[in-house]
Amino acid sequence: MPTLPALDKQIAASPRGALRHGDLRASPGWGQPLHLGDGYACTPGRVPGEVEKMPQIAALTRALEADPQPPDVPAPALRLSELRLHLALRLEKLSGQRTL
């Protein structure tokens, strides 16, 4: 089994060889923007939910840092934990697939 650096070199060599032999230039999509099918184009004017949560998390974090809640009022800290967990789970799910 090849080592990781050797495998990286093999992976990098494949497109270089295709470029050198003209295989890439012959493909119908050569020189065109790469369409990743990530869903952003399907939702013009609206960002995905996980991106919308990021400013909410940042604002709640700043608010809690500026004025820590007493232990008997955990709602903001709990909401922050829920938002972070939801974001982490969504990003983990997205990392294993190509579409939203």
Short mmCIF file of N, CA, C and O in Angstrom, two decimals:
data_model
loop_
_atom_site.label_atom_id
_atom_site.label_comp_id
_atom_site.label_asym_id
_atom_site.label_seq_id
_atom_site.Cartn_x
_atom_site.Cartn_y
_atom_site.Cartn_z
N MET A 1 0.85 -1.18 0.00
CA MET A 1 0.00 0.00 0.00
C MET A 1 0.89 1.24 0.00
O MET A 1 1.81 1.35 0.81
N PRO A 2 0.62 2.20 -0.89
CA PRO A 2 1.47 3.40 -0.94
C PRO A 2 1.27 4.28 0.29
O PRO A 2 0.22 4.29 0.91
N THR A 3 2.30 5.02 0.62
CA THR A 3 2.20 5.96 1.74
C THR A 3 1.37 7.16 1.29
O THR A 3 1.14 7.38 0.09
N LEU A 4 0.92 7.96 2.25
CA LEU A 4 0.09 9.12 1.90
C LEU A 4 0.79 10.10 0.97
O LEU A 4 0.20 10.54 -0.02
N PRO A 5 2.07 10.46 1.23
CA PRO A 5 2.73 11.37 0.27
C PRO A 5 2.82 10.77 -1.13
O PRO A 5 2.63 11.46 -2.12
N ALA A 6 3.07 9.46 -1.22
CA ALA A 6 3.15 8.82 -2.53
C ALA A 6 1.79 8.83 -3.21
O ALA A 6 1.67 9.05 -4.41
N LEU A 7 0.75 8.58 -2.43
CA LEU A 7 -0.60 8.60 -2.97
C LEU A 7 -0.98 10.01 -3.44
O LEU A 7 -1.58 10.18 -4.50
N ASP A 8 -0.61 11.02 -2.66
CA ASP A 8 -0.86 12.41 -3.06
C ASP A 8 -0.18 12.72 -4.39
O ASP A 8 -0.75 13.40 -5.25
N LYS A 9 1.04 12.23 -4.57
CA LYS A 9 1.76 12.46 -5.83
C LYS A 9 1.06 11.78 -6.99
O LYS A 9 0.97 12.34 -8.08
N GLN A 10 0.54 10.56 -6.76
CA GLN A 10 -0.19 9.86 -7.81
C GLN A 10 -1.45 10.62 -8.19
O GLN A 10 -1.78 10.76 -9.38
N ILE A 11 -2.16 11.09 -7.19
CA ILE A 11 -3.40 11.83 -7.44
C ILE A 11 -3.10 13.12 -8.21
O ILE A 11 -3.82 13.48 -9.15
N ALA A 12 -2.05 13.82 -7.84
CA ALA A 12 -1.68 15.06 -8.52
C ALA A 12 -1.18 14.80 -9.94
O ALA A 12 -1.38 15.63 -10.83
N ALA A 13 -0.56 13.66 -10.18
CA ALA A 13 -0.01 13.36 -11.49
C ALA A 13 -1.10 13.07 -12.52
O ALA A 13 -0.93 13.34 -13.71
N SER A 14 -2.22 12.54 -12.09
CA SER A 14 -3.28 12.16 -13.03
C SER A 14 -3.80 13.34 -13.85
O SER A 14 -3.82 13.26 -15.08
N PRO A 15 -4.21 14.45 -13.22
CA PRO A 15 -4.68 15.57 -14.05
C PRO A 15 -3.56 16.19 -14.87
O PRO A 15 -3.79 16.67 -15.99
N ARG A 16 -2.33 16.18 -14.34
CA ARG A 16 -1.22 16.73 -15.12
C ARG A 16 -1.00 15.93 -16.39
O ARG A 16 -0.77 16.48 -17.46
N GLY A 17 -1.10 14.62 -16.29
CA GLY A 17 -0.94 13.76 -17.46
C GLY A 17 -2.06 13.99 -18.47
O GLY A 17 -1.82 14.05 -19.68
N ALA A 18 -3.29 14.11 -17.97
CA ALA A 18 -4.43 14.36 -18.86
C ALA A 18 -4.28 15.71 -19.55
O ALA A 18 -4.60 15.85 -20.73
N LEU A 19 -3.78 16.70 -18.84
CA LEU A 19 -3.57 18.02 -19.43
C LEU A 19 -2.47 17.95 -20.50
O LEU A 19 -2.61 18.49 -21.60
N ARG A 20 -1.41 17.24 -20.18
CA ARG A 20 -0.27 17.12 -21.11
C ARG A 20 -0.69 16.40 -22.40
O ARG A 20 -0.26 16.75 -23.49
N HIS A 21 -1.59 15.41 -22.30
CA HIS A 21 -2.00 14.63 -23.46
C HIS A 21 -3.19 15.24 -24.20
O HIS A 21 -3.62 14.71 -25.21
N GLY A 22 -3.73 16.34 -23.66
CA GLY A 22 -4.84 17.00 -24.33
C GLY A 22 -6.21 16.45 -23.99
O GLY A 22 -7.22 16.88 -24.56
N ASP A 23 -6.27 15.49 -23.06
CA ASP A 23 -7.57 14.90 -22.70
C ASP A 23 -8.50 15.94 -22.09
O ASP A 23 -9.71 15.92 -22.34
N LEU A 24 -7.98 16.83 -21.28
CA LEU A 24 -8.83 17.82 -20.64
C LEU A 24 -9.38 18.82 -21.64
O LEU A 24 -10.54 19.20 -21.59
N ARG A 25 -8.54 19.27 -22.56
CA ARG A 25 -8.98 20.26 -23.55
C ARG A 25 -10.08 19.69 -24.46
O ARG A 25 -10.89 20.43 -25.00
N ALA A 26 -10.10 18.38 -24.62
CA ALA A 26 -11.11 17.75 -25.48
C ALA A 26 -12.45 17.60 -24.77
O ALA A 26 -13.46 17.35 -25.41
N SER A 27 -12.49 17.77 -23.46
CA SER A 27 -13.75 17.59 -22.74
C SER A 27 -14.70 18.75 -23.02
O SER A 27 -14.27 19.89 -23.23
N PRO A 28 -16.02 18.50 -23.03
CA PRO A 28 -16.98 19.55 -23.37
C PRO A 28 -16.98 20.72 -22.39
O PRO A 28 -17.32 21.83 -22.76
N GLY A 29 -16.59 20.50 -21.16
CA GLY A 29 -16.63 21.57 -20.18
C GLY A 29 -15.34 22.34 -20.03
O GLY A 29 -15.22 23.20 -19.14
N TRP A 30 -14.35 22.09 -20.88
CA TRP A 30 -13.05 22.75 -20.75
C TRP A 30 -13.21 24.26 -20.85
O TRP A 30 -13.87 24.79 -21.74
N GLY A 31 -12.64 24.97 -19.90
CA GLY A 31 -12.67 26.42 -19.90
C GLY A 31 -13.96 27.02 -19.35
O GLY A 31 -14.10 28.23 -19.27
N GLN A 32 -14.91 26.18 -18.99
CA GLN A 32 -16.18 26.65 -18.44
C GLN A 32 -16.11 26.62 -16.91
O GLN A 32 -15.35 25.86 -16.33
N PRO A 33 -16.92 27.45 -16.25
CA PRO A 33 -16.95 27.42 -14.79
C PRO A 33 -17.37 26.04 -14.30
O PRO A 33 -18.19 25.36 -14.92
N LEU A 34 -16.78 25.64 -13.22
CA LEU A 34 -17.08 24.34 -12.63
C LEU A 34 -18.40 24.42 -11.87
O LEU A 34 -18.57 25.25 -10.98
N HIS A 35 -19.36 23.59 -12.24
CA HIS A 35 -20.64 23.57 -11.54
C HIS A 35 -20.58 22.48 -10.48
O HIS A 35 -20.50 21.29 -10.79
N LEU A 36 -20.61 22.90 -9.23
CA LEU A 36 -20.51 21.95 -8.13
C LEU A 36 -21.86 21.44 -7.66
O LEU A 36 -21.93 20.51 -6.87
N GLY A 37 -22.94 22.05 -8.11
CA GLY A 37 -24.26 21.59 -7.69
C GLY A 37 -24.45 21.71 -6.19
O GLY A 37 -25.04 20.85 -5.56
N ASP A 38 -23.93 22.79 -5.62
CA ASP A 38 -23.96 22.93 -4.16
C ASP A 38 -25.23 23.56 -3.63
O ASP A 38 -25.39 23.76 -2.44
N GLY A 39 -26.17 23.89 -4.49
CA GLY A 39 -27.44 24.42 -4.04
C GLY A 39 -27.53 25.93 -3.99
O GLY A 39 -28.62 26.48 -3.93
N TYR A 40 -26.42 26.64 -4.00
CA TYR A 40 -26.47 28.10 -3.93
C TYR A 40 -27.18 28.68 -5.14
O TYR A 40 -27.94 29.63 -5.03
N ALA A 41 -26.94 28.13 -6.32
CA ALA A 41 -27.57 28.65 -7.52
C ALA A 41 -29.07 28.38 -7.52
O ALA A 41 -29.84 29.09 -8.14
N CYS A 42 -29.50 27.36 -6.79
CA CYS A 42 -30.92 27.01 -6.73
C CYS A 42 -31.69 27.89 -5.77
O CYS A 42 -32.91 27.85 -5.73
N THR A 43 -30.99 28.65 -4.95
CA THR A 43 -31.66 29.48 -3.95
C THR A 43 -31.15 30.92 -4.07
O THR A 43 -30.54 31.43 -3.14
N PRO A 44 -31.40 31.60 -5.20
CA PRO A 44 -30.88 32.96 -5.35
C PRO A 44 -31.47 33.89 -4.29
O PRO A 44 -32.66 33.83 -3.99
N GLY A 45 -30.62 34.72 -3.71
CA GLY A 45 -31.06 35.68 -2.72
C GLY A 45 -31.20 35.11 -1.33
O GLY A 45 -31.53 35.82 -0.39
N ARG A 46 -30.98 33.82 -1.16
CA ARG A 46 -31.11 33.20 0.16
C ARG A 46 -29.90 32.30 0.39
O ARG A 46 -29.56 31.50 -0.47
N VAL A 47 -29.30 32.45 1.54
CA VAL A 47 -28.17 31.59 1.87
C VAL A 47 -28.69 30.36 2.60
O VAL A 47 -29.77 30.38 3.19
N PRO A 48 -27.93 29.27 2.58
CA PRO A 48 -28.34 28.06 3.29
C PRO A 48 -28.50 28.31 4.79
O PRO A 48 -27.87 29.21 5.36
N GLY A 49 -29.30 27.49 5.42
CA GLY A 49 -29.59 27.63 6.84
C GLY A 49 -28.37 27.63 7.73
O GLY A 49 -28.28 28.38 8.70
N GLU A 50 -27.38 26.79 7.37
CA GLU A 50 -26.18 26.73 8.21
C GLU A 50 -25.39 28.04 8.15
O GLU A 50 -24.77 28.44 9.13
N VAL A 51 -25.45 28.73 7.03
CA VAL A 51 -24.76 30.01 6.91
C VAL A 51 -25.53 31.08 7.70
O VAL A 51 -24.92 31.95 8.32
N GLU A 52 -26.85 30.99 7.69
CA GLU A 52 -27.67 31.94 8.46
C GLU A 52 -27.42 31.80 9.96
O GLU A 52 -27.53 32.76 10.70
N LYS A 53 -27.10 30.59 10.42
CA LYS A 53 -26.87 30.36 11.84
C LYS A 53 -25.55 30.96 12.34
O LYS A 53 -25.43 31.31 13.50
N MET A 54 -24.58 31.10 11.46
CA MET A 54 -23.27 31.60 11.88
C MET A 54 -23.33 32.99 12.51
O MET A 54 -22.75 33.19 13.58
N PRO A 55 -24.02 33.98 11.91
CA PRO A 55 -24.11 35.28 12.57
C PRO A 55 -24.89 35.22 13.89
O PRO A 55 -24.59 35.95 14.83
N GLN A 56 -25.91 34.35 13.94
CA GLN A 56 -26.66 34.18 15.19
C GLN A 56 -25.76 33.67 16.30
O GLN A 56 -25.81 34.15 17.43
N ILE A 57 -24.92 32.69 15.96
CA ILE A 57 -23.98 32.13 16.93
C ILE A 57 -23.00 33.19 17.39
O ILE A 57 -22.73 33.35 18.58
N ALA A 58 -22.47 33.96 16.44
CA ALA A 58 -21.51 35.01 16.79
C ALA A 58 -22.14 36.07 17.68
O ALA A 58 -21.53 36.50 18.67
N ALA A 59 -23.36 36.50 17.35
CA ALA A 59 -24.04 37.53 18.15
C ALA A 59 -24.33 37.03 19.55
O ALA A 59 -24.12 37.75 20.54
N LEU A 60 -24.80 35.81 19.67
CA LEU A 60 -25.11 35.25 20.98
C LEU A 60 -23.84 35.05 21.80
O LEU A 60 -23.82 35.30 23.01
N THR A 61 -22.76 34.65 21.16
CA THR A 61 -21.48 34.49 21.84
C THR A 61 -21.00 35.83 22.39
O THR A 61 -20.58 35.93 23.55
N ARG A 62 -21.07 36.88 21.55
CA ARG A 62 -20.66 38.21 22.01
C ARG A 62 -21.53 38.69 23.17
O ARG A 62 -21.03 39.26 24.14
N ALA A 63 -22.84 38.46 23.08
CA ALA A 63 -23.75 38.89 24.15
C ALA A 63 -23.44 38.17 25.46
O ALA A 63 -23.42 38.80 26.53
N LEU A 64 -23.14 36.88 25.38
CA LEU A 64 -22.83 36.13 26.60
C LEU A 64 -21.47 36.53 27.17
O LEU A 64 -21.28 36.51 28.39
N GLU A 65 -20.53 36.86 26.30
CA GLU A 65 -19.21 37.30 26.78
C GLU A 65 -19.32 38.67 27.45
O GLU A 65 -18.64 38.94 28.44
N ALA A 66 -20.18 39.53 26.92
CA ALA A 66 -20.33 40.88 27.47
C ALA A 66 -21.11 40.87 28.78
O ALA A 66 -20.82 41.66 29.68
N ASP A 67 -22.10 39.99 28.89
CA ASP A 67 -22.96 39.95 30.08
C ASP A 67 -23.29 38.50 30.39
O ASP A 67 -24.35 38.00 30.01
N PRO A 68 -22.38 37.79 31.07
CA PRO A 68 -22.64 36.38 31.39
C PRO A 68 -23.93 36.24 32.20
O PRO A 68 -24.20 37.03 33.10
N GLN A 69 -24.70 35.27 31.85
CA GLN A 69 -25.97 35.03 32.53
C GLN A 69 -25.73 34.31 33.86
O GLN A 69 -24.85 33.47 33.97
N PRO A 70 -26.53 34.64 34.86
CA PRO A 70 -26.42 33.89 36.11
C PRO A 70 -26.80 32.43 35.88
O PRO A 70 -27.53 32.13 34.94
N PRO A 71 -26.31 31.51 36.72
CA PRO A 71 -26.57 30.09 36.52
C PRO A 71 -28.05 29.72 36.48
O PRO A 71 -28.43 28.75 35.87
N ASP A 72 -28.90 30.52 37.13
CA ASP A 72 -30.32 30.18 37.14
C ASP A 72 -31.06 30.64 35.88
O ASP A 72 -32.25 30.42 35.74
N VAL A 73 -30.35 31.27 34.95
CA VAL A 73 -30.96 31.71 33.69
C VAL A 73 -30.10 31.18 32.53
O VAL A 73 -29.38 31.91 31.89
N PRO A 74 -30.19 29.86 32.23
CA PRO A 74 -29.31 29.28 31.22
C PRO A 74 -29.82 29.39 29.79
O PRO A 74 -29.19 28.89 28.88
N ALA A 75 -30.96 30.03 29.55
CA ALA A 75 -31.56 30.04 28.22
C ALA A 75 -30.62 30.52 27.11
O ALA A 75 -30.50 29.84 26.08
N PRO A 76 -29.94 31.66 27.24
CA PRO A 76 -29.04 32.08 26.14
C PRO A 76 -27.89 31.09 25.91
O PRO A 76 -27.56 30.79 24.77
N ALA A 77 -27.31 30.59 26.99
CA ALA A 77 -26.22 29.63 26.83
C ALA A 77 -26.72 28.33 26.21
O ALA A 77 -26.05 27.73 25.37
N LEU A 78 -27.91 27.91 26.61
CA LEU A 78 -28.50 26.70 26.04
C LEU A 78 -28.80 26.91 24.56
O LEU A 78 -28.52 26.05 23.73
N ARG A 79 -29.34 28.07 24.21
CA ARG A 79 -29.63 28.37 22.80
C ARG A 79 -28.34 28.37 21.98
O ARG A 79 -28.30 27.86 20.86
N LEU A 80 -27.27 28.93 22.54
CA LEU A 80 -25.98 28.94 21.86
C LEU A 80 -25.50 27.52 21.63
O LEU A 80 -25.04 27.18 20.53
N SER A 81 -25.60 26.68 22.63
CA SER A 81 -25.19 25.27 22.48
C SER A 81 -26.01 24.57 21.41
O SER A 81 -25.48 23.80 20.60
N GLU A 82 -27.32 24.81 21.39
CA GLU A 82 -28.18 24.20 20.38
C GLU A 82 -27.79 24.65 18.97
O GLU A 82 -27.73 23.84 18.05
N LEU A 83 -27.56 25.95 18.81
CA LEU A 83 -27.16 26.46 17.49
C LEU A 83 -25.84 25.86 17.03
O LEU A 83 -25.70 25.47 15.88
N ARG A 84 -24.87 25.82 17.94
CA ARG A 84 -23.57 25.24 17.58
C ARG A 84 -23.69 23.76 17.22
O ARG A 84 -23.07 23.29 16.26
N LEU A 85 -24.49 23.02 17.97
CA LEU A 85 -24.68 21.61 17.69
C LEU A 85 -25.37 21.41 16.34
O LEU A 85 -24.94 20.59 15.53
N HIS A 86 -26.42 22.18 16.09
CA HIS A 86 -27.13 22.07 14.81
C HIS A 86 -26.19 22.38 13.65
O HIS A 86 -26.18 21.67 12.63
N LEU A 87 -25.39 23.42 13.78
CA LEU A 87 -24.45 23.79 12.73
C LEU A 87 -23.42 22.69 12.52
O LEU A 87 -23.14 22.29 11.38
N ALA A 88 -22.86 22.16 13.60
CA ALA A 88 -21.85 21.10 13.48
C ALA A 88 -22.43 19.85 12.82
O ALA A 88 -21.78 19.26 11.94
N LEU A 89 -23.64 19.47 13.19
CA LEU A 89 -24.26 18.29 12.59
C LEU A 89 -24.55 18.51 11.11
O LEU A 89 -24.34 17.62 10.29
N ARG A 90 -25.02 19.70 10.76
CA ARG A 90 -25.31 19.99 9.36
C ARG A 90 -24.04 19.99 8.52
O ARG A 90 -24.00 19.44 7.42
N LEU A 91 -22.98 20.61 9.03
CA LEU A 91 -21.72 20.65 8.28
C LEU A 91 -21.12 19.25 8.15
O LEU A 91 -20.55 18.91 7.12
N GLU A 92 -21.27 18.44 9.20
CA GLU A 92 -20.77 17.06 9.12
C GLU A 92 -21.55 16.28 8.05
O GLU A 92 -20.96 15.55 7.26
N LYS A 93 -22.86 16.48 8.02
CA LYS A 93 -23.67 15.80 6.99
C LYS A 93 -23.26 16.26 5.59
O LYS A 93 -23.13 15.46 4.68
N LEU A 94 -23.05 17.56 5.43
CA LEU A 94 -22.67 18.10 4.12
C LEU A 94 -21.30 17.61 3.68
O LEU A 94 -21.03 17.49 2.49
N SER A 95 -20.41 17.35 4.63
CA SER A 95 -19.05 16.93 4.24
C SER A 95 -19.06 15.56 3.61
O SER A 95 -18.15 15.22 2.85
N GLY A 96 -20.11 14.78 3.83
CA GLY A 96 -20.17 13.44 3.25
C GLY A 96 -20.97 13.36 1.98
O GLY A 96 -21.14 12.29 1.42
N GLN A 97 -21.50 14.46 1.52
CA GLN A 97 -22.28 14.45 0.28
C GLN A 97 -21.93 15.65 -0.57
O GLN A 97 -21.32 16.58 -0.12
N ARG A 98 -22.37 15.62 -1.80
CA ARG A 98 -22.04 16.69 -2.75
C ARG A 98 -23.14 17.72 -2.89
O ARG A 98 -22.94 18.75 -3.48
N THR A 99 -24.36 17.44 -2.42
CA THR A 99 -25.46 18.38 -2.57
C THR A 99 -26.07 18.72 -1.23
O THR A 99 -25.91 17.99 -0.27
N LEU A 100 -26.80 19.82 -1.18
CA LEU A 100 -27.47 20.22 0.06
C LEU A 100 -28.77 19.51 0.24
O LEU A 100 -29.46 19.12 -0.55
#
